XYZ file of C-alpha atoms in Angstrom:
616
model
C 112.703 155.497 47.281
C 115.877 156.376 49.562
C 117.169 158.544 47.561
C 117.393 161.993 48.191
C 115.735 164.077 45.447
C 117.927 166.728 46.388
C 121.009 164.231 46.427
C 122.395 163.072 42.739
C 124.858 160.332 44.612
C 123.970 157.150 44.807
C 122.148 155.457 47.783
C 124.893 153.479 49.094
C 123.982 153.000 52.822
C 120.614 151.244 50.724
C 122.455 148.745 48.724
C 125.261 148.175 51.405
C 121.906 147.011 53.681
C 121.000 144.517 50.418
C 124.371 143.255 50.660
C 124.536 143.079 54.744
C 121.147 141.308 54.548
C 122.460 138.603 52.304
C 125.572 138.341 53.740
C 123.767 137.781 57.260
C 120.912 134.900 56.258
C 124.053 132.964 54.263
C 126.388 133.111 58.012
C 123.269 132.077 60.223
C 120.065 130.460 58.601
C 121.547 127.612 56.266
C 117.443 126.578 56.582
C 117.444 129.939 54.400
C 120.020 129.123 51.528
C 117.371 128.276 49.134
C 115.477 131.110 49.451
C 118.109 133.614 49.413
C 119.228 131.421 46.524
C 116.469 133.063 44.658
C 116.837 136.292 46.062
C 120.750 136.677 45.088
C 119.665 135.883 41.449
C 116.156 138.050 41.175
C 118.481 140.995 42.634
C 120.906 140.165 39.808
C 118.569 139.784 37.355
C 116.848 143.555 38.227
C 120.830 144.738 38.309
C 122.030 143.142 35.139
C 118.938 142.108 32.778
C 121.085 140.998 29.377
C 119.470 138.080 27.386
C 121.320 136.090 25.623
C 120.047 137.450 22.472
C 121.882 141.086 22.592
C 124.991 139.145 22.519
C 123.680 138.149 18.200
C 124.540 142.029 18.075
C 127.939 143.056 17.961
C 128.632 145.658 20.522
C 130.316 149.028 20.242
C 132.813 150.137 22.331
C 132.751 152.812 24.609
C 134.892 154.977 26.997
C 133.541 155.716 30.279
C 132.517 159.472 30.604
C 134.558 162.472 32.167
C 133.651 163.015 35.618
C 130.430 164.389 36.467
C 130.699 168.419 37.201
C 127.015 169.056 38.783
C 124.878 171.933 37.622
C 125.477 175.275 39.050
C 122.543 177.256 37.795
C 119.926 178.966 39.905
C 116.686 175.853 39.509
C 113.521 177.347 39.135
C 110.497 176.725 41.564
C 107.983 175.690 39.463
C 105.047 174.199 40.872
C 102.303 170.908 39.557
C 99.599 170.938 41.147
C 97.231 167.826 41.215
C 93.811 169.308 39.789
C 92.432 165.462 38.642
C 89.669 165.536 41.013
C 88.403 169.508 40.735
C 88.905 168.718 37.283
C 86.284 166.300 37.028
C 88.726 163.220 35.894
C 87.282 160.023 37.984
C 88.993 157.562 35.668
C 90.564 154.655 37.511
C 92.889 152.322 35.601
C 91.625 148.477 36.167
C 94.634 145.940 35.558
C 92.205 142.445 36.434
C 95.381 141.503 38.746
C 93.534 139.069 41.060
C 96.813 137.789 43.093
C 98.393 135.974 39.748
C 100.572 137.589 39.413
C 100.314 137.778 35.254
C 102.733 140.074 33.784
C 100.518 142.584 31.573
C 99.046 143.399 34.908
C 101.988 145.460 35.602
C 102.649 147.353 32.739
C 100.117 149.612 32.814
C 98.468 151.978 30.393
C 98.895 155.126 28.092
C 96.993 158.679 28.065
C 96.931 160.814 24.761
C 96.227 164.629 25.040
C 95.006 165.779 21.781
C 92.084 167.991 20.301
C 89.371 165.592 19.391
C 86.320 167.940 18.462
C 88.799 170.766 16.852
C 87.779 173.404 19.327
C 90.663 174.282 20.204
C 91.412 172.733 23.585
C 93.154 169.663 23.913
C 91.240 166.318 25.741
C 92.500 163.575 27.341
C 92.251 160.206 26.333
C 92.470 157.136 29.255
C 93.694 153.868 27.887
C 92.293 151.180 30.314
C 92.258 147.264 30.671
C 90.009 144.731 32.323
C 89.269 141.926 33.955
C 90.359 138.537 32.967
C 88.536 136.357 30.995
C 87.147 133.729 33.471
C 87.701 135.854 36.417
C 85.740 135.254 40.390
C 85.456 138.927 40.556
C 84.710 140.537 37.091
C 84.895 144.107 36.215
C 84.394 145.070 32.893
C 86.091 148.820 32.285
C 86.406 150.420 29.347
C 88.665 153.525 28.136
C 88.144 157.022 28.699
C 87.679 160.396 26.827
C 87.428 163.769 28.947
C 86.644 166.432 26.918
C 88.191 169.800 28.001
C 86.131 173.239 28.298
C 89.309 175.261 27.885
C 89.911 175.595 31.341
C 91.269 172.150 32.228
C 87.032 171.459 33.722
C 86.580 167.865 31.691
C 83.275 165.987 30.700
C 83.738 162.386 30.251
C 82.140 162.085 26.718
C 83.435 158.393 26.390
C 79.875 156.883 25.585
C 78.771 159.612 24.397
C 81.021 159.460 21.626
C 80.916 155.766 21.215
C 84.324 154.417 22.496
C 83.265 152.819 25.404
C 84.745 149.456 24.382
C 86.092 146.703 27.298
C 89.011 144.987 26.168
C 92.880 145.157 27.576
C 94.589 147.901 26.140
C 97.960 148.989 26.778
C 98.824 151.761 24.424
C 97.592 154.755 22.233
C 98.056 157.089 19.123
C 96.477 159.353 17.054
C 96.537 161.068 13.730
C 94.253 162.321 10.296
C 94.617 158.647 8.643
C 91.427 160.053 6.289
C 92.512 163.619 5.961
C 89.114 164.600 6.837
C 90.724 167.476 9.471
C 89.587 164.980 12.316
C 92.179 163.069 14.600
C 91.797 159.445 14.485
C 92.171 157.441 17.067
C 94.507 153.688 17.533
C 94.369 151.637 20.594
C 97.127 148.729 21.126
C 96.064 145.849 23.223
C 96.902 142.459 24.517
C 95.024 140.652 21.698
C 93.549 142.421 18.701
C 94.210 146.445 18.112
C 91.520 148.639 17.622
C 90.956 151.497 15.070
C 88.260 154.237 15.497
C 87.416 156.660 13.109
C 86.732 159.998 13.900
C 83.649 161.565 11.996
C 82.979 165.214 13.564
C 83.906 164.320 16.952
C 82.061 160.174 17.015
C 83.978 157.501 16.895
C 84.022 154.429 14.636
C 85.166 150.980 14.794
C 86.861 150.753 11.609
C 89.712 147.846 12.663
C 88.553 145.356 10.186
C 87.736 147.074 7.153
C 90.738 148.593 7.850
C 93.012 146.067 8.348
C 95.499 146.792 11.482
C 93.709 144.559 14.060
C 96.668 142.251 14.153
C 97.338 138.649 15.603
C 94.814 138.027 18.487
C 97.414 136.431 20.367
C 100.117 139.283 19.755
C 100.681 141.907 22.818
C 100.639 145.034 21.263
C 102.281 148.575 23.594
C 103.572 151.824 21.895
C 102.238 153.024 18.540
C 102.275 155.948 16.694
C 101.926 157.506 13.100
C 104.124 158.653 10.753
C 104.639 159.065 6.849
C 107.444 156.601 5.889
C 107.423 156.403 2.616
C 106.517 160.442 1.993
C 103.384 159.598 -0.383
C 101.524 162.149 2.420
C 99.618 159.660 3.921
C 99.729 158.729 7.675
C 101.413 155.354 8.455
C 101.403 153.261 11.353
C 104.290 152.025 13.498
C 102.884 149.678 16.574
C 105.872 147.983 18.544
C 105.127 144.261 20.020
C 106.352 143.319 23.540
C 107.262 139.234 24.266
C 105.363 136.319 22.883
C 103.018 136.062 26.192
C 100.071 133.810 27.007
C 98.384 132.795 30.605
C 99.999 129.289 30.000
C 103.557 130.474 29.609
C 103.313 132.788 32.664
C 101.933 130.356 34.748
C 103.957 127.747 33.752
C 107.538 129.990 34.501
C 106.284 130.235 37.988
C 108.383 133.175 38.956
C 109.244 134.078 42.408
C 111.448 136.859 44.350
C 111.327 135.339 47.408
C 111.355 132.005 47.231
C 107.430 131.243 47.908
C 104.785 133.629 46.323
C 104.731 133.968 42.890
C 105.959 136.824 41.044
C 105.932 139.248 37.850
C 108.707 137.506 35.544
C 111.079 139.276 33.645
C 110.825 139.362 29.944
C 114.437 137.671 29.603
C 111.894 134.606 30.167
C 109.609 134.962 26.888
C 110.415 135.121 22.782
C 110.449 137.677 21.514
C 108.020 139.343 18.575
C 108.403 141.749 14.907
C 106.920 145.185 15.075
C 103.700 145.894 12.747
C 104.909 148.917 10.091
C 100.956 149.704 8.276
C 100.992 151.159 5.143
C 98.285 153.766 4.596
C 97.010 153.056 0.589
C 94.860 155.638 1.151
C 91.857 154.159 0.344
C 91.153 153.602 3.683
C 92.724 149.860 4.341
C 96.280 149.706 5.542
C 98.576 146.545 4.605
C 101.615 145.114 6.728
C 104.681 145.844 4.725
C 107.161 145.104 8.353
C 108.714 142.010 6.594
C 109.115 143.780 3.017
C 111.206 147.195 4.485
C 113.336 145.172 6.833
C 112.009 145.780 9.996
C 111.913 141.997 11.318
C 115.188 141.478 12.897
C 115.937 138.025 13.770
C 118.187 136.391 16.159
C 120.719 134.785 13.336
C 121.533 131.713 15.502
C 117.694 130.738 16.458
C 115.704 132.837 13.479
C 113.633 134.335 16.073
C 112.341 137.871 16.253
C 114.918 139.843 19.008
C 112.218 142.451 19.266
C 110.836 143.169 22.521
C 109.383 146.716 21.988
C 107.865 148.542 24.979
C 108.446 152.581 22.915
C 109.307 154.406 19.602
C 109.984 157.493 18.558
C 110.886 159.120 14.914
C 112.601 161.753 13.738
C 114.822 162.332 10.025
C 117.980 161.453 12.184
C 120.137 163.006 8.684
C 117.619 165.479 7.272
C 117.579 163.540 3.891
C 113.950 163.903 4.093
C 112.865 160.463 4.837
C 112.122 159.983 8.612
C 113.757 157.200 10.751
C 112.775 154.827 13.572
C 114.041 154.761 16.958
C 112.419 151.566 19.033
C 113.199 150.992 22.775
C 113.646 147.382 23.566
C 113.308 145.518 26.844
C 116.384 144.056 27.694
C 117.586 143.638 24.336
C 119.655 145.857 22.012
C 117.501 149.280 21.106
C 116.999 149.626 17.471
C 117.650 152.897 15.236
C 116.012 151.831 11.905
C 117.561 154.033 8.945
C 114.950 155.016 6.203
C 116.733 154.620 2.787
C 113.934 155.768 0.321
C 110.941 153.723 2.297
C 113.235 150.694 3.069
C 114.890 150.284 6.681
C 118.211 149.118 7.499
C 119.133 148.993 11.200
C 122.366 150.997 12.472
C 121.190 150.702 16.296
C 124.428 149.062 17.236
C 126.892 150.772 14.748
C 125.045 154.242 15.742
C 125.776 153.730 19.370
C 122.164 153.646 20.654
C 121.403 149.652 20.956
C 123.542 149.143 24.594
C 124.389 151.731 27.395
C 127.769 153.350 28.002
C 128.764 150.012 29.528
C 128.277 147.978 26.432
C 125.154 146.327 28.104
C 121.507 146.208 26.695
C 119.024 147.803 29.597
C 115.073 147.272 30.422
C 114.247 150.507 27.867
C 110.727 151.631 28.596
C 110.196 154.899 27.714
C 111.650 157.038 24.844
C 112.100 160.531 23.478
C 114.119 162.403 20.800
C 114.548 165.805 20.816
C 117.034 169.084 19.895
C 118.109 169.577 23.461
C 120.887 171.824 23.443
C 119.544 174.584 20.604
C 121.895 173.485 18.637
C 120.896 171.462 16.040
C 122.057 167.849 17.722
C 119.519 165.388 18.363
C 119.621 164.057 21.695
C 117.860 160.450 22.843
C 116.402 159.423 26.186
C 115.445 156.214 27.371
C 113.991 155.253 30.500
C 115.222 151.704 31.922
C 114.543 149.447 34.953
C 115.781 150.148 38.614
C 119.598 149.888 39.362
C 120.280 151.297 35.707
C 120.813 154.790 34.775
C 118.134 157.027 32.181
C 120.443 156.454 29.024
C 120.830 159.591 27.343
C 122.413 159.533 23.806
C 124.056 162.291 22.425
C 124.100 163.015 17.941
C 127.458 163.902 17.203
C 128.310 166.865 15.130
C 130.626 165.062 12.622
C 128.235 162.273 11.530
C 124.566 162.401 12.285
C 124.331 158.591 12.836
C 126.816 158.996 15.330
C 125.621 158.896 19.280
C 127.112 158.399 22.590
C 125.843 157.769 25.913
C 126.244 161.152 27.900
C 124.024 160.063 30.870
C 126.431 160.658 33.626
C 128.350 163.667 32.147
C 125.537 165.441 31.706
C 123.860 164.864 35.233
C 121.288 162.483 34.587
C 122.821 159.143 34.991
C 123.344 159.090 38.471
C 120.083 160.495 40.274
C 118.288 158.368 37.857
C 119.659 154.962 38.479
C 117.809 153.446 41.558
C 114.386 154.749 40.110
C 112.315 152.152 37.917
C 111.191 154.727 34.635
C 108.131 154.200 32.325
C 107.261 157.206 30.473
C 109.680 159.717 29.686
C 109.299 163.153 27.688
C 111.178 166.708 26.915
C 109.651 170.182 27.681
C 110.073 173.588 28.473
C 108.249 173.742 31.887
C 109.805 176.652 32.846
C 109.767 178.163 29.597
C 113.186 179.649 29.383
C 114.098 178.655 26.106
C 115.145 174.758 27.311
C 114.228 171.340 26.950
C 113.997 170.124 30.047
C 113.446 166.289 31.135
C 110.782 164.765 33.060
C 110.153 160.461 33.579
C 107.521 158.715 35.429
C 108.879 155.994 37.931
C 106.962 153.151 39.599
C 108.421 149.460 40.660
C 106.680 146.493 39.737
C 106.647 144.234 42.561
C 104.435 145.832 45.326
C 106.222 143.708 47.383
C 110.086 144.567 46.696
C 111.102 146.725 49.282
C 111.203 143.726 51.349
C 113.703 142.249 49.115
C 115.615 145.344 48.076
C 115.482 148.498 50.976
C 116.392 150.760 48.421
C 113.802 150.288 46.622
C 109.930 151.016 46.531
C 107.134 150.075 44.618
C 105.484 153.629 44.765
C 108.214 156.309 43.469
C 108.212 160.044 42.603
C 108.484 161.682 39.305
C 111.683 162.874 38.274
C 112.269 166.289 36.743
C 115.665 167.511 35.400
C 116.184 171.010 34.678
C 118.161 172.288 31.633
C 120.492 174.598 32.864
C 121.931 175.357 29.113
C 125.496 175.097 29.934
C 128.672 173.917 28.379
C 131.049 174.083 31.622
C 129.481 170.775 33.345
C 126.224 168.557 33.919
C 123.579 169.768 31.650
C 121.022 168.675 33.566
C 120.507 168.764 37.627
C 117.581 167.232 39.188
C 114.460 169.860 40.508
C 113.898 169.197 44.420
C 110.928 167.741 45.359
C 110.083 171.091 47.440
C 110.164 172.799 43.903
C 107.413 170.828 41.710
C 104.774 170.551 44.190
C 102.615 167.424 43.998
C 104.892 165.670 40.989
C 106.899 165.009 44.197
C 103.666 162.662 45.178
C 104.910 158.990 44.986
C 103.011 156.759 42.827
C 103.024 153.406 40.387
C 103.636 155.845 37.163
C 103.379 154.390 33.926
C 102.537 156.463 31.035
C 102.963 160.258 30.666
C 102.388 163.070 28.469
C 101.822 167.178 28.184
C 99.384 169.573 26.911
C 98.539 173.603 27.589
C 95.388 172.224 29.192
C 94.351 175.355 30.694
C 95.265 177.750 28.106
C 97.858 179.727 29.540
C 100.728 178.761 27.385
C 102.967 177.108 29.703
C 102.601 172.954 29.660
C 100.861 171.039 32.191
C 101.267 167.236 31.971
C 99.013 164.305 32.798
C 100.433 161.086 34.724
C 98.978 157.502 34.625
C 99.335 154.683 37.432
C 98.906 150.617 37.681
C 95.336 150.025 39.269
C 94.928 153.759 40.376
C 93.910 157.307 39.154
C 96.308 159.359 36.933
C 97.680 162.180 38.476
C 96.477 165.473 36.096
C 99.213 168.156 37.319
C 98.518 171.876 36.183
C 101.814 173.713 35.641
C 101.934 176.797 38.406
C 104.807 178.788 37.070
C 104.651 182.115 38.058
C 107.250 184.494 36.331
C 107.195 186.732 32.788
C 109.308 184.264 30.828
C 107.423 185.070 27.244
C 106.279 182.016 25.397
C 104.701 181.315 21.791
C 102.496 177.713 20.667
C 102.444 176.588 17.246
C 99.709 174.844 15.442
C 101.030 173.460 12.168
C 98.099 173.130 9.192
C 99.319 171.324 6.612
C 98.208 170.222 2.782
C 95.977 167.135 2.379
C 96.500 164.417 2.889
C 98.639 165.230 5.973
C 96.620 167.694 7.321
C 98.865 168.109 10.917
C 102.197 168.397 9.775
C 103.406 165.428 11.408
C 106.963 165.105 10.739
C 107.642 169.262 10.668
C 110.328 171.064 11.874
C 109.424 174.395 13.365
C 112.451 176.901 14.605
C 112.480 179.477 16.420
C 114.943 182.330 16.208
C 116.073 185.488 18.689
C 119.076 187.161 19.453
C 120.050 184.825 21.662
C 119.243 181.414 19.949
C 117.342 179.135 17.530
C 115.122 176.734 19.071
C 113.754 173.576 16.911
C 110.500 171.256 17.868
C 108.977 168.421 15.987
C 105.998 168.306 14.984
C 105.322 164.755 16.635
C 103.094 163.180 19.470
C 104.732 159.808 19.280
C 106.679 159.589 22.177
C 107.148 158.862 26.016
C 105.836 155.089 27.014
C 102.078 153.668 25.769
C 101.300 157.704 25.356
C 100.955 160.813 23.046
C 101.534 164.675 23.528
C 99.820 167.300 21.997
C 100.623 168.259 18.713
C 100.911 172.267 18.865
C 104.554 173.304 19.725
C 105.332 175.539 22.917
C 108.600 177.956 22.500
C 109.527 179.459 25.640
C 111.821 182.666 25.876
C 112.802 183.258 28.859
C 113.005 187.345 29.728
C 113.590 187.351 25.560
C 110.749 189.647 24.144
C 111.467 189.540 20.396
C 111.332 186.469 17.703
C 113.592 187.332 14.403
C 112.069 184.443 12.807
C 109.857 181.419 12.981
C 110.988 178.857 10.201
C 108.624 175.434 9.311
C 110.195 172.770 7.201
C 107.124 171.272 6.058
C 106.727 167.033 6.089
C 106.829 167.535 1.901
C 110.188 169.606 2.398
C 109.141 172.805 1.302
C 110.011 175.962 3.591
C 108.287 178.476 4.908
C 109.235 181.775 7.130
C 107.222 184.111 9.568
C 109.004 187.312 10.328
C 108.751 188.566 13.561
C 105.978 186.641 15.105
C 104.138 187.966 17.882
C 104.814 186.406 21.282
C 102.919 185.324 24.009
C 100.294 183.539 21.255
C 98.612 180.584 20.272
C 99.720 180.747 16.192
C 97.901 178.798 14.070
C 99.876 178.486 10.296
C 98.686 177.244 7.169
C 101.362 176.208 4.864
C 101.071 177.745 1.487
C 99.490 176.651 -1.555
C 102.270 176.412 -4.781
């Protein structure tokens, strides 16, 4: 990119050369009108992607935001370095891209860090895809599980283990579907899903029998599990992109210069209904989508509006029955409200469906956190070049209440020329913050030739929490401050784990047709820190769906239980509390998924804590 990582202004001199270039070929080269024709509109398409559909929503209004007031804290020097090669990760993600340009090919792939043997030390699990059915030059990869000695040294165990399947995936999730005290393991695809079931650390196929493969020719991305309808067991949520196929691509024959063909945007394709599985507990699952009012149709055509790329939940009103939050590609986001197992959606209403301009954006990415240690929920979504990170605020008189503080609180401007995938909140610095970090990557290899200000390989972007009240929130970290994040790359999905055991979070980076980037968190200072492993009652053995706070002097910090977020990708499930110079907890409190409460007085710090909730 052109932007300055140090600078959070925009890159004007870049898009004043898009607009000189144009303004040039029109004055000399009328041989040139048709192709810059087709340039003007692919540049206005990547500026201002709005199908006609988000218009069948009504909008809400908005004010523009107060002026930005930048950060002045002191940003920490924190930093990643890439270990993915002394670590003994060779994966390589395979996309089959063989110069069709066929829009899958892009998108990329997830990575779930989770503990898959219960030893203690969380693993990494490589979503991949493969080659095309048909294809000159075949290659027929399969995913990838690296299991981790403690010391962030991995084995790839994929065959070993028995998930050494070929087939096109795109996302992942995990959870205890069987209560067994072993994480299961769901892989989305383009075509059917799979489900493996994990006996003492082997996997099996269990997709039929259990009944989530889905429709062969649906394209499946984001999943993750939750308990919906609070009878214990695990649900699960998988989001559906556009109605694709090879014909339909092929047919569109998209271009962004006027002669090669290109990646086309989804304003192009239908869109598709989200699959919500209900757990019976007997092992099978059943689709109950259409029966809680999650298919939400266009009312002037009757088609789906969906085009899901991310979700995230969270009890948005602490009623005690936990709510949906889906990121849409260039259609309204949804915010699905759980009244007592059925769903109505309040995206628009809540303030979450558009930006802070009224318009819907390319959401990718998504997270949902407590950001301020306040109680407030905050929302991030990652969107498409040329539009800023949207960043949705709870507001303290109604909890279904949110407005788009991207700019005032210093993340709407730095983030607007990058393209962001995966997108997640954590303490890297472990001062007692949620701090922001997105994975950026173009899609057209090609587009800096159309647009100079943009590129296809782009850095990371980490925003530091600076905790204040008297401007931006947020101010972007340097590149000469995170070490090798600053390395430019196609990123896709992205998630964090304590990988090496030292109790500050290390996070793990995937690319289109290239290695992941496995980045081991250098900080060096005496910030205090404590990780929490939840143990819950059968059948939800993880405490998915817990609250866990954290009080001092100073503050109460909450995390969620929950490693259903980002883009395609999962986190770890143990929660990481950093301190800062504070050396004393008052209180850790855990509001269990059944509702009941439990308190641990003065908790050491500096600890991996493993709690069991208590019997009645």
């Amino acid at each position: 990119m052109n932007l300055d990582p140090e600078n959070n202004g925009h890159d004007l001199e870049a898009e004043e050369r898009d607009d000189a270039i144009i303004g040039v070929a029109f004055r000399w080269s009328l041989a040139g009108i048709a192709i810059i024709a087709c340039v003007v509109a692919t540049v206005y398409y990547w500026r201002h992607k709005e199908p006609a559909v988000a218009d069948t929503i009504e909008r809400v209004d908005v004010e523009p935001p107060d002026n930005l007031k930048m950060a002045t804290g002191d940003v920490p020097t924190v930093p990643f370095t890439d270990i993915t090669e002394e670590s003994g990760i060779s994966f390589k993600h395979h996309n089959g891209a063989t110069g069709e340009k066929l829009l899958p090919e892009t998108m990329g792939s997830g990575v779930a860090c989770f503990d898959f043997d219960q030893d203690g030390n969380q693993d990494i699990f490589f979503v991949n895809a493969t080659s095309w059915p048909n294809a000159s030059q075949s290659l027929q990869t399969t995913n990838s599980l690296y299991r981790n000695n403690g010391q962030a040294v991995f084995e790839d165990v994929t065959e070993k283990v028995g998930l050494n399947d070929s087939f096109y995936g795109t996302g992942v999730a995990y959870g205890d579907i069987d209560h067994d005290g072993y994480l299961d393991l769901f892989v989305a695809a383009l075509g059917e899903n799979r489900l493996y079931s994990n006996k003492l650390g082997k996997f099996l196929d269990i997709t039929k029998s259990a009944g989530v493969a889905g429709d062969a020719n649906t394209w499946s991305t984001s999943a993750g599990f939750l308990d919906y309808d609070n009878d214990g067991h695990l649900d699960l949520f998988v989001c559906n992109y556009v109605k694709w196929s090879k014909d339909i691509d092929l047919q569109l024959n998209f271009s962004i210069n006027g002669r090669d063909r290109a990646y086309g945007p989804p304003t192009n394709y239908q869109g598709t209904f989200p699959y919500l599985y209900r757990n019976k507990g007997d092992g099978t699952f059943e689709d109950v989508s259409e029966s809680v009012g999650l298919q939400i149709k266009n009312p002037a055509t009757g088609l789906p509006i969906a085009k899901s790329l991310a979700v995230s939940f969270a009890d948005v009103d602490r009623d005690g029955w936990i709510d949906i939050l889906v990121a849409n590609d260039t259609t309204a986001n949804f915010l699905f409200k759980n009244e007592a197992g059925r769903f109505i959606e309040v995206g628009s209403e809540s303030g979450v469906a558009f930006d802070q301009m009224g318009s819907a954006t390319g959401a990718m990415g998504i997270d949902l956190v407590d950001y301020a240690n306040d109680g407030s929920l905050a929302v991030g979504v990652a969107n498409f070049a040329n539009e800023s990170t949207s960043f949705y605020v709870q507001q303290a008189t109604n909890p279904w209440l949110f407005t788009d503080m991207s700019n005032a609180q210093g993340i709407g401007s730095p983030s607007r020329l990058h393209l962001s995938f995966g997108l997640f909140f954590f303490d890297f610095d472990l001062d007692g913050r949620l701090d922001m970090l997105q994975a950026n990557g173009h899609l057209e290899d090609e587009i800096n030739e159309i647009q100079p200000s943009q590129h296809y390989h782009q850095p990371a972007q980490l925003f530091w929490n600076q905790g204040s009240d008297s401007g931006a929130r947020f101010t972007q970290v340097a590149a000469d401050k995170v070490g090798d994040l600053s390395k430019a790359i196609v990123g896709r999905g992205s998630a964090y784990a304590d990988l090496d055991g030292d109790g500050d979070l290390d996070v793990v980076l995937t690319q289109v047709a290239d290695r992941p980037l496995v980045l081991r968190n250098e900080l060096d200072s005496s910030n205090h820190w404590l990780r929490v492993r939840l143990k819950g009652r059968s059948p939800n053995l993880d405490a998915i769906g817990a609250w866990v706070s954290l009080k001092t002097a100073e503050s109460v910090q909450t995390r969620q239980v929950m490693p259903t977020r980002s883009y395609l990708s999962q986190v770890e499930l143990p929660v990481t509390f950093g301190l800062g110079t504070q050396s004393k907890a008052v209180e850790l409190a855990i509001t269990w998924p059944d509702g009941s409460k439990q308190i641990i007085e003065s908790p050491a710090l500096n600890q991996h804590l493993i709690i069991q909730q208590h019997l009645e």
